[in-house]
Short mmCIF file of C-alpha atoms in Angstrom, two decimals:
data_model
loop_
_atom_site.label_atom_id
_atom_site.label_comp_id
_atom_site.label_asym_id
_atom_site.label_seq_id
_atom_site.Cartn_x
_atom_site.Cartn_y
_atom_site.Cartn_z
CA UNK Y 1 -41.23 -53.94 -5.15
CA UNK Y 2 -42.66 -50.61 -3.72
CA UNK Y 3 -43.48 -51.63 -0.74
CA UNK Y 4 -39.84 -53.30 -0.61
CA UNK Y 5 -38.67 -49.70 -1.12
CA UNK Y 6 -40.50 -48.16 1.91
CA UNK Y 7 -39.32 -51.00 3.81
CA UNK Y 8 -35.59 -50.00 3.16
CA UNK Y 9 -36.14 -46.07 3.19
CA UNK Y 10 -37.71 -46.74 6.85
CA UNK Y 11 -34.27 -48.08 7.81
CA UNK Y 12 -31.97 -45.34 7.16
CA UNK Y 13 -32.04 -43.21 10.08
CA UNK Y 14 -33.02 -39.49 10.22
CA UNK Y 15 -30.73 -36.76 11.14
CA UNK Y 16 -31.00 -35.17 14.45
CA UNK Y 17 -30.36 -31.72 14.12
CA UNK Y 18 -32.98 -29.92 15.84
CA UNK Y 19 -31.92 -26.95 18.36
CA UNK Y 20 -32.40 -27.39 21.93
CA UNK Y 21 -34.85 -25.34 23.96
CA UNK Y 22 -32.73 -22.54 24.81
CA UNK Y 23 -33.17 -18.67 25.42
CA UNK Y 24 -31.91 -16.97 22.09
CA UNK Y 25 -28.88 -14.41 22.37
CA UNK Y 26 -28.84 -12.67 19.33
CA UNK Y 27 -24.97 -11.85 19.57
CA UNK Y 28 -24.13 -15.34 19.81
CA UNK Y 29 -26.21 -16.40 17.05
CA UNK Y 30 -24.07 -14.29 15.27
CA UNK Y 31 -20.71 -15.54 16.29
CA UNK Y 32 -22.42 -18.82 15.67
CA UNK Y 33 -23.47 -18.32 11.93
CA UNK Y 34 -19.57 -17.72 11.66
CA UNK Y 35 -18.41 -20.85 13.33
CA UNK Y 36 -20.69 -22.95 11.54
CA UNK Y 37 -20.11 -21.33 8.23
CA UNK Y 38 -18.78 -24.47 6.49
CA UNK Y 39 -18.93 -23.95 2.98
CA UNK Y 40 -18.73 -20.13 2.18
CA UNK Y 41 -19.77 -19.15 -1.50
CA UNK Y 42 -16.78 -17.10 -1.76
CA UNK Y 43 -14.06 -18.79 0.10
CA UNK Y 44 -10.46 -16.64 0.95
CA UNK Y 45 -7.29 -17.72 -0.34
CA UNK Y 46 -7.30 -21.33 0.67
CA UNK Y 47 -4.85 -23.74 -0.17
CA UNK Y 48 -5.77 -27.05 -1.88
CA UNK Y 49 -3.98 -29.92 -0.38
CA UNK Y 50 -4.53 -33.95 -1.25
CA UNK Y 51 -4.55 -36.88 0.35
CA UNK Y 52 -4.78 -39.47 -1.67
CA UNK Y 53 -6.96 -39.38 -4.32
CA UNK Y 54 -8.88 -36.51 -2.14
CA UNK Y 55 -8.50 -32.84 -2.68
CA UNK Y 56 -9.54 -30.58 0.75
CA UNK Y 57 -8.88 -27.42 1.71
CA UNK Y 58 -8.74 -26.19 5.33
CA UNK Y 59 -11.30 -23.11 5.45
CA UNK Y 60 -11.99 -22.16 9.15
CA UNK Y 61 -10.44 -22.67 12.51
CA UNK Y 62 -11.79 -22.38 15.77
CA UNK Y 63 -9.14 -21.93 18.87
CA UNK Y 64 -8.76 -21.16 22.54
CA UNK Y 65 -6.68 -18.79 23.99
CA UNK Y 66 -6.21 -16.35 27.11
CA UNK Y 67 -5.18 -13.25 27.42
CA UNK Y 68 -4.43 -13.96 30.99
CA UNK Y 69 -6.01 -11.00 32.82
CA UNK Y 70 -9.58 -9.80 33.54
CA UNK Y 71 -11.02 -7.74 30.71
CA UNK Y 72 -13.82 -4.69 30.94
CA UNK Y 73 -15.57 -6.11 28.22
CA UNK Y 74 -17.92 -2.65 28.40
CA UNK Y 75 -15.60 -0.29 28.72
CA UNK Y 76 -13.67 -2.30 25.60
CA UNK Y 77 -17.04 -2.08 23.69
CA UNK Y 78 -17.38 1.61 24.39
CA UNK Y 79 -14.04 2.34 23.41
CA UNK Y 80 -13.04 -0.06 20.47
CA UNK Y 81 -15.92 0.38 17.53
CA UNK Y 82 -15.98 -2.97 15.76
CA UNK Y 83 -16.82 -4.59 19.41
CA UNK Y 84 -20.58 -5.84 19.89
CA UNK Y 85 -21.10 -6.51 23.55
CA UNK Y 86 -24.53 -7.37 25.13
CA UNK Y 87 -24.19 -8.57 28.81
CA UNK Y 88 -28.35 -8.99 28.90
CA UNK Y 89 -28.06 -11.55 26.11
CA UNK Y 90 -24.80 -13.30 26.55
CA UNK Y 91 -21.58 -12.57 29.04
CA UNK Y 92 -19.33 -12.48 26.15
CA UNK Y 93 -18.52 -9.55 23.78
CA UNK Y 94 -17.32 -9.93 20.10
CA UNK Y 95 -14.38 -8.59 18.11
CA UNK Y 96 -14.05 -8.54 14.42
CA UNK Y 97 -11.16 -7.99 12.79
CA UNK Y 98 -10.41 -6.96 9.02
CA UNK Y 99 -7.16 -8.33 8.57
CA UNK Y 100 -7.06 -11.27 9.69
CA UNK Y 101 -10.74 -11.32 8.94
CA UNK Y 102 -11.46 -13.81 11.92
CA UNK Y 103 -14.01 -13.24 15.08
CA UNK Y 104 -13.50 -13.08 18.56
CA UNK Y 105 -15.07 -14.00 21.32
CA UNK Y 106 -13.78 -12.29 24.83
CA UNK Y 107 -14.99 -13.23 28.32
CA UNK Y 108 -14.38 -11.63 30.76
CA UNK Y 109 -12.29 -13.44 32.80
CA UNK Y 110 -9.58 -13.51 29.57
CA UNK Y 111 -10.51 -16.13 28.04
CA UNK Y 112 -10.92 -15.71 24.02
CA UNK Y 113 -12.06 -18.27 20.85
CA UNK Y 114 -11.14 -17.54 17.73
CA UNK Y 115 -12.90 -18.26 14.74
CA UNK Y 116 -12.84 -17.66 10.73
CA UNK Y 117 -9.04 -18.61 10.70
CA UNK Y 118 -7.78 -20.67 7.41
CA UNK Y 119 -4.52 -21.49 8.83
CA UNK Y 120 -2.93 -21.31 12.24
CA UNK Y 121 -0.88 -18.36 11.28
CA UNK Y 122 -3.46 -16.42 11.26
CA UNK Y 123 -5.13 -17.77 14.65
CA UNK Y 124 -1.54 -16.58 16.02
CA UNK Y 125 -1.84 -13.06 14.16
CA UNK Y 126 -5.64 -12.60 15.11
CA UNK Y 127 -5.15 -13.39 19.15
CA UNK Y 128 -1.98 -10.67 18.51
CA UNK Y 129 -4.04 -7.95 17.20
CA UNK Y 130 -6.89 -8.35 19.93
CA UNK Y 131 -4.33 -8.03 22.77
CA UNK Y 132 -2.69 -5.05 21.18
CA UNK Y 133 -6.13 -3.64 20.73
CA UNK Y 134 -7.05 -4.14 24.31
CA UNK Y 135 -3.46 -3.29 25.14
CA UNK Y 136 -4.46 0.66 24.29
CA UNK Y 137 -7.60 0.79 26.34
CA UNK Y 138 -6.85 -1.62 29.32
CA UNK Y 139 -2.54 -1.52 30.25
CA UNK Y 140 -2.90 -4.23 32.05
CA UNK Y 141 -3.35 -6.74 29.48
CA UNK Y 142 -0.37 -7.82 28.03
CA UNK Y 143 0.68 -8.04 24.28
CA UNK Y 144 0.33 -11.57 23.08
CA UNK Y 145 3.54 -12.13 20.74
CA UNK Y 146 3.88 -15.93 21.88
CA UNK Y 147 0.78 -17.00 21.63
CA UNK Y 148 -0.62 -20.02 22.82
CA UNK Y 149 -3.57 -21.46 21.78
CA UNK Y 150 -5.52 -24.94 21.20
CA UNK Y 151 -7.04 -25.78 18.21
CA UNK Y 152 -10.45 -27.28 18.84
CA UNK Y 153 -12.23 -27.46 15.73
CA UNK Y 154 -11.24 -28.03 12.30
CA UNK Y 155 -13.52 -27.25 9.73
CA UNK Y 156 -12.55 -28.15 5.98
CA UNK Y 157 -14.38 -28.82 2.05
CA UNK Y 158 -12.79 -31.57 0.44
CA UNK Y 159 -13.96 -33.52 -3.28
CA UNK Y 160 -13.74 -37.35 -3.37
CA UNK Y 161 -13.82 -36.89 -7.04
CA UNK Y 162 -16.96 -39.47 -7.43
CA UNK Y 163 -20.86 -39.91 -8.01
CA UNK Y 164 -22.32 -41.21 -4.61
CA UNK Y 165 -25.14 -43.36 -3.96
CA UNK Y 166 -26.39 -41.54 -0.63
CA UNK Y 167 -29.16 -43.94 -0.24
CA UNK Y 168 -26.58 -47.08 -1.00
CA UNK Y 169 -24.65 -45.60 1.39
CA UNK Y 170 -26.98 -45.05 4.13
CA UNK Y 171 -28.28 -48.07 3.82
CA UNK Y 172 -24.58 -50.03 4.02
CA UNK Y 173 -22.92 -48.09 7.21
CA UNK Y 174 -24.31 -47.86 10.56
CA UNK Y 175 -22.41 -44.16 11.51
CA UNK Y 176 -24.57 -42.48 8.29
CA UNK Y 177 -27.74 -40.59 8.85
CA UNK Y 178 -29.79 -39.71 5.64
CA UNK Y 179 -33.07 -38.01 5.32
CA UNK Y 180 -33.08 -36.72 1.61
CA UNK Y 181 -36.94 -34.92 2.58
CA UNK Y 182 -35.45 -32.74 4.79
CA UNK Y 183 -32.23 -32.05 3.65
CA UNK Y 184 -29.88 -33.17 0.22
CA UNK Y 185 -26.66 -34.40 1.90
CA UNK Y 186 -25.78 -37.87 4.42
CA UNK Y 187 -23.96 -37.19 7.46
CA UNK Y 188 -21.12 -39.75 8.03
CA UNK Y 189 -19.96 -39.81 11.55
CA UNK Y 190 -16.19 -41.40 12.11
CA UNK Y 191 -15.17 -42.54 15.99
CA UNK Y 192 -11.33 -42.82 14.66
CA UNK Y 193 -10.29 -39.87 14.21
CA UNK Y 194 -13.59 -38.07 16.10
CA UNK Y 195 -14.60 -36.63 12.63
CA UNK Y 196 -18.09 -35.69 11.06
CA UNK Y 197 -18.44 -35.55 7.18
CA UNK Y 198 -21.38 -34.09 5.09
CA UNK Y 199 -21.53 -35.78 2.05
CA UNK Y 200 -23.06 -34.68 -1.22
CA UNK Y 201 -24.17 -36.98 -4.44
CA UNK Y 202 -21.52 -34.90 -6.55
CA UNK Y 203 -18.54 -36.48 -4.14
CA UNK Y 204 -18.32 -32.97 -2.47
CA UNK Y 205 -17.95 -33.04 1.40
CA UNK Y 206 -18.01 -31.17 4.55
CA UNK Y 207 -16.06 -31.86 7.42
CA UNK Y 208 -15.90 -31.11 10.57
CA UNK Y 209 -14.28 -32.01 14.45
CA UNK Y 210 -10.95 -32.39 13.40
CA UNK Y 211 -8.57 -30.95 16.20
CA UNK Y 212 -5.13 -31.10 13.71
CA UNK Y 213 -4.89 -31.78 10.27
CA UNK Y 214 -3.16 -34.84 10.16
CA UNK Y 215 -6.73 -36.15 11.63
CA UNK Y 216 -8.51 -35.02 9.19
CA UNK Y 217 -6.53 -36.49 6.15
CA UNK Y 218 -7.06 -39.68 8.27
CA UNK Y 219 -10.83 -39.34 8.60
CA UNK Y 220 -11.14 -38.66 4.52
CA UNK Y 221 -9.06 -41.25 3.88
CA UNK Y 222 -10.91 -43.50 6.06
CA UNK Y 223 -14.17 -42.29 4.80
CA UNK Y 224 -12.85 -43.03 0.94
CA UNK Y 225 -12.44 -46.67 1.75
CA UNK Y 226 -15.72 -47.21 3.51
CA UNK Y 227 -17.30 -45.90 0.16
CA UNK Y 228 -15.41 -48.11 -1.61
CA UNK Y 229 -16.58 -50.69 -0.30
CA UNK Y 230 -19.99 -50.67 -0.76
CA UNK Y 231 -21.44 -52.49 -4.06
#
């Protein structure tokens, strides 16, 4: 029966999450920990939507924009004190703003990604208050009241509002990688809707690669009756 076991546990397939090989920019590293921030202890105001028999909640957004001229990104970091810019490390510079409290990150060539949103109000509101900022220091750059942006990450918590069997459900799908040694929650990978979900034995999930809400409802939704499924 043990050996049975091992058998089984050999067939679930381990997570590949190790980092590639690269040279280490401590200023992206930061914007990074932001972006991938998926499940902050203290969440902002978020509101709780459901689908279903899911409950979610939409807790950071990562966008595109441009500000559609060429930004001094050291003169803007000399001039504009909550801007961390180093060029030896990484080309861009960050900007952190209080309220919205979302992050930055300016190239220099106008191009900016926002992240930290909830909602794409405040995506709108952040890209606003960067160009105004810049606006004072460089005249040349416009003041973004129509902004345009694309959303390309979603990142969300949501509660299936069940007990699951990781293992069970590792080993009935193909798209889940589980590895409970190295880390306590599945990762459930969807193709339609491009979606990833971190799942959790208390029904709690992560989820993540959403580009517009109404894909990530679908990828819960889809993910629910997968997990239904198995026996």
């Amino acid at each position: 029966m043990a050996k049975a076991k091992r058998k089984s546990a050999k067939k679930i397939r381990k997570a590949r999450i190790s980092k590639p090989r690269v040279k280490k920019s401590k200023l992206l590293e930061k914007f990074a920990e932001e972006v991938e921030s998926l499940a902050p202890e203290k969440p902002r105001n978020v509101q709780m939507k459901t689908t279903g028999k899911i409950s979610y909640a939409v807790v950071n957004l990562v966008a595109s924009g441009n500000l559609n001229a060429t930004l001094d990104l050291y003169n803007l970091a000399v001039t504009i004190p909550n801007i961390e810019y180093e060029p030896e490390q990484f080309p861009g510079a960050i900007l952190k703003l209080k309220e919205p409290k979302v992050s930055m990150l300016l190239f220099k060539n106008g191009k900016v990604i926002c992240s930290g949103a909830s909602s794409e109000k405040e995506i709108a509101l952040g890209i606003t208050k960067a160009s105004k900022l810049i606006h004072e220091v460089q005249p040349n750059v416009k003041v973004q009241r129509d902004v345009e942006y694309n959303v390309v990450n979603l990142v969300a918590t949501a509660n299936l509002n069940q007990t699951l069997d990781l293992f069970k459900t590792a080993m009935s799908l193909d798209n889940v990688e589980y590895e409970p040694e190295q880390f306590p929650g599945a990762i459930l990978r969807i193709d339609d809707p491009k979606i990833t979900l971190l799942l959790f034995k208390n029904g709690k999930v992560i989820c993540a690669g959403a580009k517009r809400e109404e894909f990530l409802r679908k990828g819960l939704e889809k993910a629910a009756q997968l997990i239904k499924k198995i026996k």
